[in-house]
Short mmCIF file of C-alpha atoms in Angstrom, two decimals:
data_model
loop_
_atom_site.label_atom_id
_atom_site.label_comp_id
_atom_site.label_asym_id
_atom_site.label_seq_id
_atom_site.Cartn_x
_atom_site.Cartn_y
_atom_site.Cartn_z
CA PHE A 715 0.04 0.07 -0.01
CA TYR A 716 2.98 2.42 0.93
CA ARG A 717 4.74 1.65 -2.15
CA MET A 718 1.74 2.20 -4.45
CA SER A 719 0.41 5.26 -2.77
CA GLY A 720 3.17 6.89 -0.94
CA HIS A 721 1.04 6.99 2.14
CA SER A 722 0.69 4.56 4.95
CA PRO A 723 -1.72 3.92 7.83
CA ILE A 724 1.44 3.46 9.87
CA ARG A 725 4.38 5.81 10.25
CA MET A 726 7.34 5.12 7.90
CA PRO A 727 10.32 6.62 9.64
CA LYS A 728 13.27 8.15 7.79
CA LYS A 729 16.34 5.82 7.77
CA GLY A 730 18.33 6.32 10.93
CA ASN A 731 15.55 7.63 12.85
CA GLU A 732 13.74 4.35 13.59
CA ARG A 733 12.35 3.56 16.95
CA PHE A 734 11.99 0.22 18.67
CA ARG A 735 8.29 0.19 18.18
CA GLU A 736 8.61 0.56 14.38
CA PHE A 737 11.31 -2.08 13.77
CA ILE A 738 9.02 -4.72 12.42
CA TYR A 739 8.22 -2.70 9.08
CA SER A 740 11.37 -0.54 9.18
CA ARG A 741 13.42 -3.68 8.93
CA THR A 742 11.53 -4.81 5.92
CA VAL A 743 12.48 -1.59 4.03
CA VAL A 744 16.27 -2.14 4.92
CA TYR A 745 16.08 -5.86 3.82
CA ASP A 746 14.41 -4.61 0.41
CA ASP A 747 17.37 -2.11 -0.08
CA MET A 748 20.00 -4.76 0.73
CA ILE A 749 18.29 -7.29 -1.83
CA GLN A 750 18.10 -4.67 -4.41
CA THR A 751 21.90 -3.68 -3.99
CA TRP A 752 23.01 -7.38 -4.17
CA SER A 753 20.90 -8.03 -7.24
CA HIS A 754 22.32 -5.09 -8.99
CA GLY A 755 25.98 -6.33 -8.19
CA ILE A 756 25.19 -9.93 -9.21
CA ASP A 757 23.86 -8.55 -12.54
CA GLN A 758 26.89 -6.46 -13.17
CA ARG A 759 28.95 -9.51 -12.80
CA GLY A 760 26.75 -11.31 -15.41
CA LEU A 761 25.88 -14.00 -13.18
CA LYS A 762 22.50 -15.86 -12.18
CA ALA A 763 20.64 -14.55 -9.12
CA GLN A 764 18.67 -16.86 -6.87
CA PHE A 765 16.52 -15.98 -3.97
CA VAL A 766 15.83 -18.30 -1.01
CA HIS A 767 13.09 -16.97 1.44
CA LEU A 768 13.36 -19.05 4.63
CA GLY A 769 10.09 -18.87 6.68
CA ALA A 770 8.39 -16.87 4.00
CA GLY A 771 5.02 -16.82 5.65
CA TYR A 772 2.47 -14.69 3.75
CA ASP A 773 5.24 -12.33 2.39
CA THR A 774 4.89 -11.70 -1.24
CA ARG A 775 8.58 -10.60 -2.01
CA SER A 776 8.94 -13.96 -4.37
CA MET A 777 5.98 -12.83 -6.38
CA GLN A 778 7.67 -9.54 -7.16
CA PRO A 779 10.98 -10.26 -8.70
CA THR A 780 11.25 -7.23 -11.00
CA ARG A 781 10.89 -5.20 -7.77
CA PHE A 782 14.44 -6.27 -6.82
CA GLY A 783 15.93 -6.45 -10.28
CA PHE A 784 16.19 -10.15 -10.87
CA VAL A 785 14.28 -12.58 -12.90
CA GLY A 786 16.06 -15.75 -11.64
CA ASP A 787 14.60 -18.83 -9.59
CA ARG A 788 13.11 -17.86 -6.27
CA PHE A 789 12.38 -20.54 -3.65
CA GLU A 790 10.03 -20.18 -0.59
CA ILE A 791 10.76 -22.38 2.40
CA ASP A 792 8.07 -22.70 5.27
CA HIS A 793 5.78 -24.88 7.35
CA PRO A 794 3.42 -27.07 5.08
CA ARG A 795 0.27 -25.61 6.57
CA VAL A 796 1.30 -22.10 6.07
CA GLN A 797 2.30 -22.73 2.46
CA GLN A 798 -1.02 -24.35 1.83
CA ILE A 799 -3.03 -21.35 2.97
CA LYS A 800 -0.87 -19.06 1.01
CA ARG A 801 -1.15 -21.13 -2.23
CA ASP A 802 -4.78 -21.33 -2.02
CA ALA A 803 -5.12 -17.57 -1.55
CA MET A 804 -2.92 -17.24 -4.77
CA ALA A 805 -4.88 -19.63 -6.63
CA ASP A 806 -7.88 -17.48 -6.10
CA SER A 807 -6.13 -14.23 -7.29
CA PRO A 808 -6.34 -13.12 -10.87
CA GLN A 809 -3.06 -11.23 -10.45
CA THR A 810 -0.52 -14.15 -9.83
CA GLY A 811 0.08 -14.99 -13.28
CA GLU A 812 3.77 -14.59 -14.36
CA ALA A 813 4.52 -13.99 -10.75
CA LEU A 814 4.55 -17.77 -10.32
CA ASP A 815 7.09 -18.25 -13.04
CA HIS A 816 10.44 -19.64 -11.57
CA LEU A 817 8.65 -19.78 -8.12
CA HIS A 818 9.30 -22.92 -6.16
CA PHE A 819 7.71 -24.08 -2.73
CA VAL A 820 9.84 -26.03 -0.14
CA ALA A 821 7.66 -27.48 2.67
CA VAL A 822 9.63 -27.77 5.78
CA ASP A 823 9.22 -27.35 9.72
CA PHE A 824 12.63 -26.09 10.83
CA GLU A 825 12.06 -27.67 14.55
CA LYS A 826 11.70 -31.13 13.08
CA GLU A 827 13.96 -33.52 11.35
CA GLY A 828 13.79 -32.70 7.54
CA ASP A 829 16.36 -32.45 4.77
CA TRP A 830 15.24 -29.10 3.35
CA ARG A 831 18.69 -28.76 1.64
CA SER A 832 17.79 -31.96 -0.44
CA GLU A 833 14.51 -30.77 -1.34
CA LEU A 834 15.87 -27.29 -2.37
CA LEU A 835 18.24 -28.88 -4.49
CA ALA A 836 15.67 -31.04 -5.98
CA GLN A 837 13.53 -28.06 -6.95
CA GLY A 838 16.53 -26.74 -9.00
CA LEU A 839 18.85 -24.64 -6.71
CA ASP A 840 22.03 -24.10 -8.45
CA VAL A 841 24.59 -24.20 -5.69
CA THR A 842 27.32 -22.96 -8.21
CA GLN A 843 25.54 -19.47 -8.83
CA PRO A 844 24.97 -16.68 -6.53
CA MET A 845 22.11 -17.06 -3.70
CA ILE A 846 20.71 -14.58 -1.39
CA PHE A 847 18.91 -16.02 1.63
CA LEU A 848 16.53 -14.01 3.50
CA TRP A 849 15.45 -15.09 7.04
CA GLU A 850 13.26 -12.34 8.32
CA GLY A 851 11.53 -12.24 11.79
CA VAL A 852 11.93 -16.12 12.29
CA THR A 853 14.78 -16.78 14.59
CA LEU A 854 13.27 -15.29 17.80
CA TYR A 855 10.61 -18.07 17.45
CA LEU A 856 12.90 -21.00 16.92
CA ASP A 857 15.33 -22.78 19.64
CA GLY A 858 18.99 -22.22 19.59
CA GLN A 859 19.81 -25.82 18.08
CA SER A 860 17.42 -25.29 15.22
CA ILE A 861 19.01 -21.94 14.52
CA LEU A 862 22.61 -23.26 14.46
CA LYS A 863 21.82 -26.23 12.45
CA THR A 864 20.10 -24.14 9.85
CA LEU A 865 23.16 -21.65 9.68
CA GLU A 866 25.27 -24.62 9.21
CA GLU A 867 23.17 -25.88 6.41
CA ILE A 868 23.17 -22.52 4.78
CA LYS A 869 27.01 -22.38 5.04
CA THR A 870 27.29 -25.78 3.38
CA LEU A 871 25.15 -24.89 0.29
CA CYS A 872 27.33 -21.70 -0.06
CA GLU A 873 30.63 -23.42 -0.64
CA ASP A 874 30.57 -23.72 -4.10
CA ALA A 875 29.01 -20.29 -5.03
CA PRO A 876 31.29 -17.55 -6.66
CA SER A 877 33.33 -15.69 -4.18
CA GLY A 878 31.49 -12.98 -2.31
CA THR A 879 28.01 -13.89 -4.03
CA CYS A 880 26.47 -15.91 -1.15
CA THR A 881 24.45 -13.76 1.08
CA LEU A 882 22.29 -14.32 4.50
CA LEU A 883 20.10 -11.35 5.51
CA THR A 884 18.52 -12.18 8.95
CA GLY A 885 18.00 -10.67 12.31
CA MET A 886 19.35 -11.65 15.84
CA TYR A 887 17.29 -10.48 18.81
CA SER A 888 18.32 -9.57 22.44
CA THR A 889 17.33 -11.83 25.18
CA GLN A 890 15.54 -8.75 26.73
CA VAL A 891 13.39 -8.66 23.70
CA ILE A 892 12.68 -12.51 24.31
CA ASP A 893 11.86 -12.06 27.89
CA PHE A 894 9.78 -8.99 27.23
CA THR A 895 12.05 -6.51 29.81
CA TYR A 896 13.44 -4.44 26.90
CA GLU A 897 10.53 -1.99 26.70
CA LYS A 898 7.10 -1.64 28.62
CA SER A 899 5.21 -1.78 25.29
CA LEU A 900 6.36 -5.33 25.00
CA ASN A 901 3.65 -6.28 27.48
CA LYS A 902 1.24 -5.90 24.75
CA THR A 903 3.21 -8.14 22.51
CA ARG A 904 3.26 -10.80 25.31
CA LYS A 905 -0.61 -10.71 25.34
CA ILE A 906 -1.10 -11.08 21.78
CA LEU A 907 1.50 -14.04 21.53
CA ASN A 908 -0.12 -15.84 24.47
CA MET A 909 -3.55 -15.50 22.58
CA THR A 910 -1.85 -16.82 19.17
CA GLY A 911 0.09 -19.56 20.87
CA GLU A 912 3.39 -18.19 19.49
CA SER A 913 6.18 -17.86 22.02
CA LEU A 914 9.49 -16.19 21.89
CA LYS A 915 12.38 -18.73 22.39
CA TRP A 916 15.76 -17.61 21.56
CA GLY A 917 18.00 -14.46 21.60
CA LEU A 918 21.46 -13.20 22.29
CA PRO A 919 22.72 -11.49 25.42
CA PHE A 920 23.50 -8.12 23.80
CA GLU A 921 23.80 -6.30 27.23
#
């Protein structure tokens, strides 16, 4: 809505002036800029760009490749139930069309055993070409072991990519966010998460 109209029902802060309460949508703009910069660099080198979205949820970035300057393969990895809801909604939309070209869905539960790397490769990921991984707003809902395991798996996938072309964009959150002590406004978040059955599990001791 903001990109189309230039206005938003939420406050879009200027870069460098973001506040804690705005970080969820502020980080999205920052990640978008990083993806565009990376894509431009890969294009300048004449290489094939690939976008891997870990825990994609209901995000629509993969359906907007030209927004980021690449037309290569895109891969969405998420829980089977979430993906099915999203794909059903997409099937009912007349606007999906070409947006689904070169878009691959990989169903996985990061907290359970499952070789998502093999499935990703089976869907056509070329580990000899550049890859950018986006893992936005996910780590705080996982346990530490699952996070470290996933980071190691990403590292393995990147081993044969051209030098300097494999990138991971993610966020690591403070333990003070996880235990709701960082700011009083987090008390509202705690109530919402209790109602939705989602709990915050893992953070880093930045203090």
